[in-house]
Amino acid sequence: PGGQVALGDQLVLSCAVAVGTGPLSFTWHLVGSQALLGTGPHLELSHIGDNDSGHYQCRVSNGDSVAESVPLNVTWLRGTLGERV
């Protein structure tokens, strides 16, 4: 799965769990990076730029086990001169 975002747009990603018990903890990461992008079931990125392209992944934990989403490939669109992006 993947999607394209226009340069400067806002991107909101959502993560949901079909089955789970106990309090759930959500974290967001770029695949290949150890950096934490956010916590909670939604990740909001404002003013998307070229450095925001990549594979985004949500991890959910209930304290006993961890589940990971399928990485979502996000790329940004470049416009041509005079084109609104």
PDB file of N, CA and C in Angstrom:
ATOM      1  N   PRO A   1       0.819  -1.205   0.000  1.00  0.00           N
ATOM      2  CA  PRO A   1       0.000   0.000   0.000  1.00  0.00           C
ATOM      3  C   PRO A   1       0.855   1.258   0.000  1.00  0.00           C
ATOM      4  N   GLY A   2       0.295   2.294  -0.567  1.00  0.00           N
ATOM      5  CA  GLY A   2       1.028   3.543  -0.607  1.00  0.00           C
ATOM      6  C   GLY A   2       0.144   4.679  -1.046  1.00  0.00           C
ATOM      7  N   GLY A   3       0.710   5.871  -1.026  1.00  0.00           N
ATOM      8  CA  GLY A   3      -0.028   7.043  -1.434  1.00  0.00           C
ATOM      9  C   GLY A   3       0.906   8.170  -1.774  1.00  0.00           C
ATOM     10  N   GLN A   4       0.347   9.182  -2.445  1.00  0.00           N
ATOM     11  CA  GLN A   4       1.122  10.355  -2.811  1.00  0.00           C
ATOM     12  C   GLN A   4       0.500  11.580  -2.175  1.00  0.00           C
ATOM     13  N   VAL A   5       1.350  12.493  -1.738  1.00  0.00           N
ATOM     14  CA  VAL A   5       0.917  13.710  -1.069  1.00  0.00           C
ATOM     15  C   VAL A   5       1.552  14.890  -1.794  1.00  0.00           C
ATOM     16  N   ALA A   6       0.771  15.934  -2.007  1.00  0.00           N
ATOM     17  CA  ALA A   6       1.308  17.139  -2.641  1.00  0.00           C
ATOM     18  C   ALA A   6       2.189  17.887  -1.647  1.00  0.00           C
ATOM     19  N   LEU A   7       3.267  18.439  -2.163  1.00  0.00           N
ATOM     20  CA  LEU A   7       4.201  19.211  -1.357  1.00  0.00           C
ATOM     21  C   LEU A   7       3.456  20.315  -0.612  1.00  0.00           C
ATOM     22  N   GLY A   8       3.647  20.391   0.704  1.00  0.00           N
ATOM     23  CA  GLY A   8       3.002  21.408   1.522  1.00  0.00           C
ATOM     24  C   GLY A   8       1.679  20.980   2.130  1.00  0.00           C
ATOM     25  N   ASP A   9       1.134  19.849   1.707  1.00  0.00           N
ATOM     26  CA  ASP A   9      -0.129  19.360   2.254  1.00  0.00           C
ATOM     27  C   ASP A   9       0.052  18.779   3.649  1.00  0.00           C
ATOM     28  N   GLN A  10      -1.069  18.475   4.281  1.00  0.00           N
ATOM     29  CA  GLN A  10      -1.072  17.808   5.576  1.00  0.00           C
ATOM     30  C   GLN A  10      -1.436  16.342   5.344  1.00  0.00           C
ATOM     31  N   LEU A  11      -0.797  15.451   6.088  1.00  0.00           N
ATOM     32  CA  LEU A  11      -1.049  14.015   5.988  1.00  0.00           C
ATOM     33  C   LEU A  11      -1.453  13.504   7.360  1.00  0.00           C
ATOM     34  N   VAL A  12      -2.558  12.757   7.422  1.00  0.00           N
ATOM     35  CA  VAL A  12      -2.993  12.136   8.665  1.00  0.00           C
ATOM     36  C   VAL A  12      -3.073  10.636   8.434  1.00  0.00           C
ATOM     37  N   LEU A  13      -2.304   9.878   9.219  1.00  0.00           N
ATOM     38  CA  LEU A  13      -2.328   8.419   9.157  1.00  0.00           C
ATOM     39  C   LEU A  13      -3.043   7.896  10.395  1.00  0.00           C
ATOM     40  N   SER A  14      -3.826   6.828  10.227  1.00  0.00           N
ATOM     41  CA  SER A  14      -4.567   6.241  11.344  1.00  0.00           C
ATOM     42  C   SER A  14      -4.193   4.784  11.493  1.00  0.00           C
ATOM     43  N   CYS A  15      -4.168   4.329  12.738  1.00  0.00           N
ATOM     44  CA  CYS A  15      -3.839   2.947  13.049  1.00  0.00           C
ATOM     45  C   CYS A  15      -4.956   2.399  13.943  1.00  0.00           C
ATOM     46  N   ALA A  16      -5.469   1.221  13.594  1.00  0.00           N
ATOM     47  CA  ALA A  16      -6.536   0.599  14.371  1.00  0.00           C
ATOM     48  C   ALA A  16      -6.179  -0.861  14.636  1.00  0.00           C
ATOM     49  N   VAL A  17      -6.705  -1.382  15.724  1.00  0.00           N
ATOM     50  CA  VAL A  17      -6.467  -2.764  16.115  1.00  0.00           C
ATOM     51  C   VAL A  17      -7.799  -3.499  16.096  1.00  0.00           C
ATOM     52  N   ALA A  18      -7.842  -4.670  15.444  1.00  0.00           N
ATOM     53  CA  ALA A  18      -9.075  -5.437  15.356  1.00  0.00           C
ATOM     54  C   ALA A  18      -9.410  -6.110  16.687  1.00  0.00           C
ATOM     55  N   VAL A  19      -8.404  -6.665  17.361  1.00  0.00           N
ATOM     56  CA  VAL A  19      -8.610  -7.369  18.620  1.00  0.00           C
ATOM     57  C   VAL A  19      -7.482  -7.007  19.564  1.00  0.00           C
ATOM     58  N   GLY A  20      -7.806  -6.774  20.814  1.00  0.00           N
ATOM     59  CA  GLY A  20      -6.766  -6.478  21.793  1.00  0.00           C
ATOM     60  C   GLY A  20      -7.348  -6.310  23.173  1.00  0.00           C
ATOM     61  N   THR A  21      -6.543  -6.582  24.189  1.00  0.00           N
ATOM     62  CA  THR A  21      -6.985  -6.413  25.565  1.00  0.00           C
ATOM     63  C   THR A  21      -6.008  -5.505  26.298  1.00  0.00           C
ATOM     64  N   GLY A  22      -6.517  -4.882  27.340  1.00  0.00           N
ATOM     65  CA  GLY A  22      -5.663  -4.017  28.139  1.00  0.00           C
ATOM     66  C   GLY A  22      -5.458  -2.681  27.475  1.00  0.00           C
ATOM     67  N   PRO A  23      -4.785  -1.771  28.156  1.00  0.00           N
ATOM     68  CA  PRO A  23      -4.489  -0.476  27.538  1.00  0.00           C
ATOM     69  C   PRO A  23      -3.507  -0.650  26.381  1.00  0.00           C
ATOM     70  N   LEU A  24      -3.811   0.003  25.274  1.00  0.00           N
ATOM     71  CA  LEU A  24      -2.979  -0.105  24.080  1.00  0.00           C
ATOM     72  C   LEU A  24      -2.084   1.118  23.948  1.00  0.00           C
ATOM     73  N   SER A  25      -0.860   0.888  23.514  1.00  0.00           N
ATOM     74  CA  SER A  25       0.113   1.947  23.279  1.00  0.00           C
ATOM     75  C   SER A  25       0.458   1.966  21.793  1.00  0.00           C
ATOM     76  N   PHE A  26       0.327   3.122  21.143  1.00  0.00           N
ATOM     77  CA  PHE A  26       0.610   3.278  19.720  1.00  0.00           C
ATOM     78  C   PHE A  26       1.882   4.103  19.545  1.00  0.00           C
ATOM     79  N   THR A  27       2.764   3.673  18.647  1.00  0.00           N
ATOM     80  CA  THR A  27       3.933   4.469  18.269  1.00  0.00           C
ATOM     81  C   THR A  27       4.072   4.448  16.752  1.00  0.00           C
ATOM     82  N   TRP A  28       4.619   5.518  16.199  1.00  0.00           N
ATOM     83  CA  TRP A  28       4.805   5.674  14.755  1.00  0.00           C
ATOM     84  C   TRP A  28       6.288   5.808  14.444  1.00  0.00           C
ATOM     85  N   HIS A  29       6.728   5.130  13.368  1.00  0.00           N
ATOM     86  CA  HIS A  29       8.136   5.122  12.974  1.00  0.00           C
ATOM     87  C   HIS A  29       8.253   5.141  11.457  1.00  0.00           C
ATOM     88  N   LEU A  30       9.393   5.615  10.969  1.00  0.00           N
ATOM     89  CA  LEU A  30       9.776   5.426   9.568  1.00  0.00           C
ATOM     90  C   LEU A  30      10.617   4.161   9.532  1.00  0.00           C
ATOM     91  N   VAL A  31      10.296   3.254   8.616  1.00  0.00           N
ATOM     92  CA  VAL A  31      11.047   2.001   8.510  1.00  0.00           C
ATOM     93  C   VAL A  31      12.514   2.327   8.245  1.00  0.00           C
ATOM     94  N   GLY A  32      13.399   1.701   9.000  1.00  0.00           N
ATOM     95  CA  GLY A  32      14.830   1.937   8.856  1.00  0.00           C
ATOM     96  C   GLY A  32      15.357   3.022   9.774  1.00  0.00           C
ATOM     97  N   SER A  33      14.470   3.670  10.513  1.00  0.00           N
ATOM     98  CA  SER A  33      14.871   4.722  11.434  1.00  0.00           C
ATOM     99  C   SER A  33      14.412   4.356  12.840  1.00  0.00           C
ATOM    100  N   GLN A  34      15.209   4.665  13.808  1.00  0.00           N
ATOM    101  CA  GLN A  34      14.847   4.420  15.201  1.00  0.00           C
ATOM    102  C   GLN A  34      14.077   5.594  15.807  1.00  0.00           C
ATOM    103  N   ALA A  35      13.952   6.677  15.056  1.00  0.00           N
ATOM    104  CA  ALA A  35      13.297   7.875  15.572  1.00  0.00           C
ATOM    105  C   ALA A  35      11.803   7.644  15.784  1.00  0.00           C
ATOM    106  N   LEU A  36      11.295   8.130  16.892  1.00  0.00           N
ATOM    107  CA  LEU A  36       9.874   8.073  17.206  1.00  0.00           C
ATOM    108  C   LEU A  36       9.203   9.295  16.581  1.00  0.00           C
ATOM    109  N   LEU A  37       8.222   9.062  15.705  1.00  0.00           N
ATOM    110  CA  LEU A  37       7.539  10.159  15.027  1.00  0.00           C
ATOM    111  C   LEU A  37       6.330  10.655  15.806  1.00  0.00           C
ATOM    112  N   GLY A  38       5.730   9.780  16.600  1.00  0.00           N
ATOM    113  CA  GLY A  38       4.556  10.176  17.348  1.00  0.00           C
ATOM    114  C   GLY A  38       3.983   9.013  18.132  1.00  0.00           C
ATOM    115  N   THR A  39       3.019   9.338  18.975  1.00  0.00           N
ATOM    116  CA  THR A  39       2.319   8.325  19.750  1.00  0.00           C
ATOM    117  C   THR A  39       0.821   8.550  19.579  1.00  0.00           C
ATOM    118  N   GLY A  40       0.056   7.534  19.813  1.00  0.00           N
ATOM    119  CA  GLY A  40      -1.387   7.629  19.657  1.00  0.00           C
ATOM    120  C   GLY A  40      -1.833   6.988  18.357  1.00  0.00           C
ATOM    121  N   PRO A  41      -3.140   6.790  18.195  1.00  0.00           N
ATOM    122  CA  PRO A  41      -3.655   6.090  17.009  1.00  0.00           C
ATOM    123  C   PRO A  41      -3.591   6.905  15.715  1.00  0.00           C
ATOM    124  N   HIS A  42      -3.281   8.196  15.796  1.00  0.00           N
ATOM    125  CA  HIS A  42      -3.195   9.036  14.595  1.00  0.00           C
ATOM    126  C   HIS A  42      -1.840   9.744  14.557  1.00  0.00           C
ATOM    127  N   LEU A  43      -1.294   9.867  13.351  1.00  0.00           N
ATOM    128  CA  LEU A  43      -0.063  10.624  13.142  1.00  0.00           C
ATOM    129  C   LEU A  43      -0.380  11.743  12.163  1.00  0.00           C
ATOM    130  N   GLU A  44      -0.173  12.983  12.580  1.00  0.00           N
ATOM    131  CA  GLU A  44      -0.425  14.142  11.722  1.00  0.00           C
ATOM    132  C   GLU A  44       0.896  14.786  11.338  1.00  0.00           C
ATOM    133  N   LEU A  45       1.111  14.904  10.040  1.00  0.00           N
ATOM    134  CA  LEU A  45       2.296  15.572   9.511  1.00  0.00           C
ATOM    135  C   LEU A  45       1.828  16.787   8.730  1.00  0.00           C
ATOM    136  N   SER A  46       2.291  17.965   9.126  1.00  0.00           N
ATOM    137  CA  SER A  46       1.908  19.197   8.445  1.00  0.00           C
ATOM    138  C   SER A  46       3.005  19.630   7.490  1.00  0.00           C
ATOM    139  N   HIS A  47       2.615  20.259   6.408  1.00  0.00           N
ATOM    140  CA  HIS A  47       3.556  20.834   5.438  1.00  0.00           C
ATOM    141  C   HIS A  47       4.549  19.768   4.953  1.00  0.00           C
ATOM    142  N   ILE A  48       4.018  18.740   4.320  1.00  0.00           N
ATOM    143  CA  ILE A  48       4.821  17.633   3.815  1.00  0.00           C
ATOM    144  C   ILE A  48       5.899  18.149   2.864  1.00  0.00           C
ATOM    145  N   GLY A  49       7.109  17.624   3.020  1.00  0.00           N
ATOM    146  CA  GLY A  49       8.230  17.974   2.149  1.00  0.00           C
ATOM    147  C   GLY A  49       8.934  16.735   1.656  1.00  0.00           C
ATOM    148  N   ASP A  50       9.956  16.921   0.830  1.00  0.00           N
ATOM    149  CA  ASP A  50      10.639  15.773   0.231  1.00  0.00           C
ATOM    150  C   ASP A  50      11.286  14.862   1.267  1.00  0.00           C
ATOM    151  N   ASN A  51      11.662  15.398   2.416  1.00  0.00           N
ATOM    152  CA  ASN A  51      12.290  14.564   3.434  1.00  0.00           C
ATOM    153  C   ASN A  51      11.271  13.747   4.228  1.00  0.00           C
ATOM    154  N   ASP A  52       9.979  13.906   3.925  1.00  0.00           N
ATOM    155  CA  ASP A  52       8.932  13.135   4.602  1.00  0.00           C
ATOM    156  C   ASP A  52       8.547  11.874   3.842  1.00  0.00           C
ATOM    157  N   SER A  53       9.111  11.660   2.654  1.00  0.00           N
ATOM    158  CA  SER A  53       8.830  10.438   1.910  1.00  0.00           C
ATOM    159  C   SER A  53       9.426   9.240   2.644  1.00  0.00           C
ATOM    160  N   GLY A  54       8.762   8.114   2.548  1.00  0.00           N
ATOM    161  CA  GLY A  54       9.282   6.905   3.171  1.00  0.00           C
ATOM    162  C   GLY A  54       8.178   5.937   3.527  1.00  0.00           C
ATOM    163  N   HIS A  55       8.547   4.873   4.210  1.00  0.00           N
ATOM    164  CA  HIS A  55       7.612   3.835   4.637  1.00  0.00           C
ATOM    165  C   HIS A  55       7.265   4.058   6.109  1.00  0.00           C
ATOM    166  N   TYR A  56       6.021   4.434   6.365  1.00  0.00           N
ATOM    167  CA  TYR A  56       5.543   4.704   7.719  1.00  0.00           C
ATOM    168  C   TYR A  56       4.932   3.439   8.304  1.00  0.00           C
ATOM    169  N   GLN A  57       5.168   3.228   9.608  1.00  0.00           N
ATOM    170  CA  GLN A  57       4.672   2.029  10.254  1.00  0.00           C
ATOM    171  C   GLN A  57       4.181   2.357  11.666  1.00  0.00           C
ATOM    172  N   CYS A  58       3.070   1.753  12.035  1.00  0.00           N
ATOM    173  CA  CYS A  58       2.498   1.887  13.364  1.00  0.00           C
ATOM    174  C   CYS A  58       2.801   0.608  14.149  1.00  0.00           C
ATOM    175  N   ARG A  59       3.189   0.774  15.412  1.00  0.00           N
ATOM    176  CA  ARG A  59       3.382  -0.366  16.311  1.00  0.00           C
ATOM    177  C   ARG A  59       2.425  -0.209  17.483  1.00  0.00           C
ATOM    178  N   VAL A  60       1.745  -1.303  17.806  1.00  0.00           N
ATOM    179  CA  VAL A  60       0.783  -1.286  18.906  1.00  0.00           C
ATOM    180  C   VAL A  60       1.201  -2.327  19.924  1.00  0.00           C
ATOM    181  N   SER A  61       1.190  -1.936  21.190  1.00  0.00           N
ATOM    182  CA  SER A  61       1.560  -2.855  22.262  1.00  0.00           C
ATOM    183  C   SER A  61       0.511  -2.794  23.367  1.00  0.00           C
ATOM    184  N   ASN A  62       0.259  -3.946  23.978  1.00  0.00           N
ATOM    185  CA  ASN A  62      -0.622  -3.983  25.144  1.00  0.00           C
ATOM    186  C   ASN A  62       0.186  -4.304  26.406  1.00  0.00           C
ATOM    187  N   GLY A  63       1.500  -4.225  26.303  1.00  0.00           N
ATOM    188  CA  GLY A  63       2.378  -4.531  27.422  1.00  0.00           C
ATOM    189  C   GLY A  63       2.917  -5.946  27.382  1.00  0.00           C
ATOM    190  N   ASP A  64       2.170  -6.864  26.757  1.00  0.00           N
ATOM    191  CA  ASP A  64       2.597  -8.259  26.646  1.00  0.00           C
ATOM    192  C   ASP A  64       3.092  -8.609  25.249  1.00  0.00           C
ATOM    193  N   SER A  65       2.488  -8.018  24.242  1.00  0.00           N
ATOM    194  CA  SER A  65       2.876  -8.319  22.861  1.00  0.00           C
ATOM    195  C   SER A  65       2.832  -7.048  22.023  1.00  0.00           C
ATOM    196  N   VAL A  66       3.482  -7.126  20.854  1.00  0.00           N
ATOM    197  CA  VAL A  66       3.565  -5.985  19.931  1.00  0.00           C
ATOM    198  C   VAL A  66       3.094  -6.435  18.560  1.00  0.00           C
ATOM    199  N   ALA A  67       2.283  -5.619  17.910  1.00  0.00           N
ATOM    200  CA  ALA A  67       1.858  -5.857  16.534  1.00  0.00           C
ATOM    201  C   ALA A  67       2.305  -4.667  15.695  1.00  0.00           C
ATOM    202  N   GLU A  68       2.729  -4.943  14.460  1.00  0.00           N
ATOM    203  CA  GLU A  68       3.169  -3.888  13.554  1.00  0.00           C
ATOM    204  C   GLU A  68       2.274  -3.855  12.327  1.00  0.00           C
ATOM    205  N   SER A  69       1.976  -2.647  11.860  1.00  0.00           N
ATOM    206  CA  SER A  69       1.199  -2.497  10.634  1.00  0.00           C
ATOM    207  C   SER A  69       2.073  -2.802   9.429  1.00  0.00           C
ATOM    208  N   VAL A  70       1.434  -3.045   8.314  1.00  0.00           N
ATOM    209  CA  VAL A  70       2.148  -3.146   7.048  1.00  0.00           C
ATOM    210  C   VAL A  70       2.695  -1.757   6.746  1.00  0.00           C
ATOM    211  N   PRO A  71       3.974  -1.630   6.380  1.00  0.00           N
ATOM    212  CA  PRO A  71       4.516  -0.293   6.081  1.00  0.00           C
ATOM    213  C   PRO A  71       3.758   0.378   4.941  1.00  0.00           C
ATOM    214  N   LEU A  72       3.450   1.652   5.112  1.00  0.00           N
ATOM    215  CA  LEU A  72       2.748   2.446   4.116  1.00  0.00           C
ATOM    216  C   LEU A  72       3.755   3.353   3.427  1.00  0.00           C
ATOM    217  N   ASN A  73       3.927   3.183   2.113  1.00  0.00           N
ATOM    218  CA  ASN A  73       4.882   3.983   1.355  1.00  0.00           C
ATOM    219  C   ASN A  73       4.248   5.311   0.963  1.00  0.00           C
ATOM    220  N   VAL A  74       4.808   6.397   1.460  1.00  0.00           N
ATOM    221  CA  VAL A  74       4.311   7.736   1.165  1.00  0.00           C
ATOM    222  C   VAL A  74       5.355   8.475   0.344  1.00  0.00           C
ATOM    223  N   THR A  75       4.941   8.986  -0.799  1.00  0.00           N
ATOM    224  CA  THR A  75       5.819   9.807  -1.634  1.00  0.00           C
ATOM    225  C   THR A  75       5.138  11.151  -1.864  1.00  0.00           C
ATOM    226  N   TRP A  76       5.929  12.157  -2.172  1.00  0.00           N
ATOM    227  CA  TRP A  76       5.364  13.476  -2.423  1.00  0.00           C
ATOM    228  C   TRP A  76       5.400  13.782  -3.902  1.00  0.00           C
ATOM    229  N   LEU A  77       4.429  14.562  -4.346  1.00  0.00           N
ATOM    230  CA  LEU A  77       4.299  14.923  -5.765  1.00  0.00           C
ATOM    231  C   LEU A  77       4.995  16.244  -6.034  1.00  0.00           C
ATOM    232  N   ARG A  78       5.695  16.311  -7.129  1.00  0.00           N
ATOM    233  CA  ARG A  78       6.281  17.572  -7.580  1.00  0.00           C
ATOM    234  C   ARG A  78       5.422  18.120  -8.698  1.00  0.00           C
ATOM    235  N   GLY A  79       5.187  19.404  -8.661  1.00  0.00           N
ATOM    236  CA  GLY A  79       4.424  20.044  -9.711  1.00  0.00           C
ATOM    237  C   GLY A  79       5.349  20.686 -10.728  1.00  0.00           C
ATOM    238  N   THR A  80       4.817  20.993 -11.887  1.00  0.00           N
ATOM    239  CA  THR A  80       5.590  21.712 -12.888  1.00  0.00           C
ATOM    240  C   THR A  80       5.294  23.195 -12.719  1.00  0.00           C
ATOM    241  N   LEU A  81       6.068  24.052 -13.335  1.00  0.00           N
ATOM    242  CA  LEU A  81       5.863  25.496 -13.238  1.00  0.00           C
ATOM    243  C   LEU A  81       4.442  25.850 -13.643  1.00  0.00           C
ATOM    244  N   GLY A  82       3.793  26.643 -12.837  1.00  0.00           N
ATOM    245  CA  GLY A  82       2.440  27.067 -13.134  1.00  0.00           C
ATOM    246  C   GLY A  82       1.384  26.072 -12.686  1.00  0.00           C
ATOM    247  N   GLU A  83       1.788  24.908 -12.238  1.00  0.00           N
ATOM    248  CA  GLU A  83       0.823  23.905 -11.805  1.00  0.00           C
ATOM    249  C   GLU A  83       0.637  24.002 -10.303  1.00  0.00           C
ATOM    250  N   ARG A  84      -0.586  23.957  -9.872  1.00  0.00           N
ATOM    251  CA  ARG A  84      -0.864  23.988  -8.436  1.00  0.00           C
ATOM    252  C   ARG A  84      -0.659  22.589  -7.876  1.00  0.00           C
ATOM    253  N   VAL A  85       0.169  22.484  -6.820  1.00  0.00           N
ATOM    254  CA  VAL A  85       0.418  21.182  -6.190  1.00  0.00           C
ATOM    255  C   VAL A  85      -0.084  21.191  -4.777  1.00  0.00           C
TER     256      VAL A  85
END
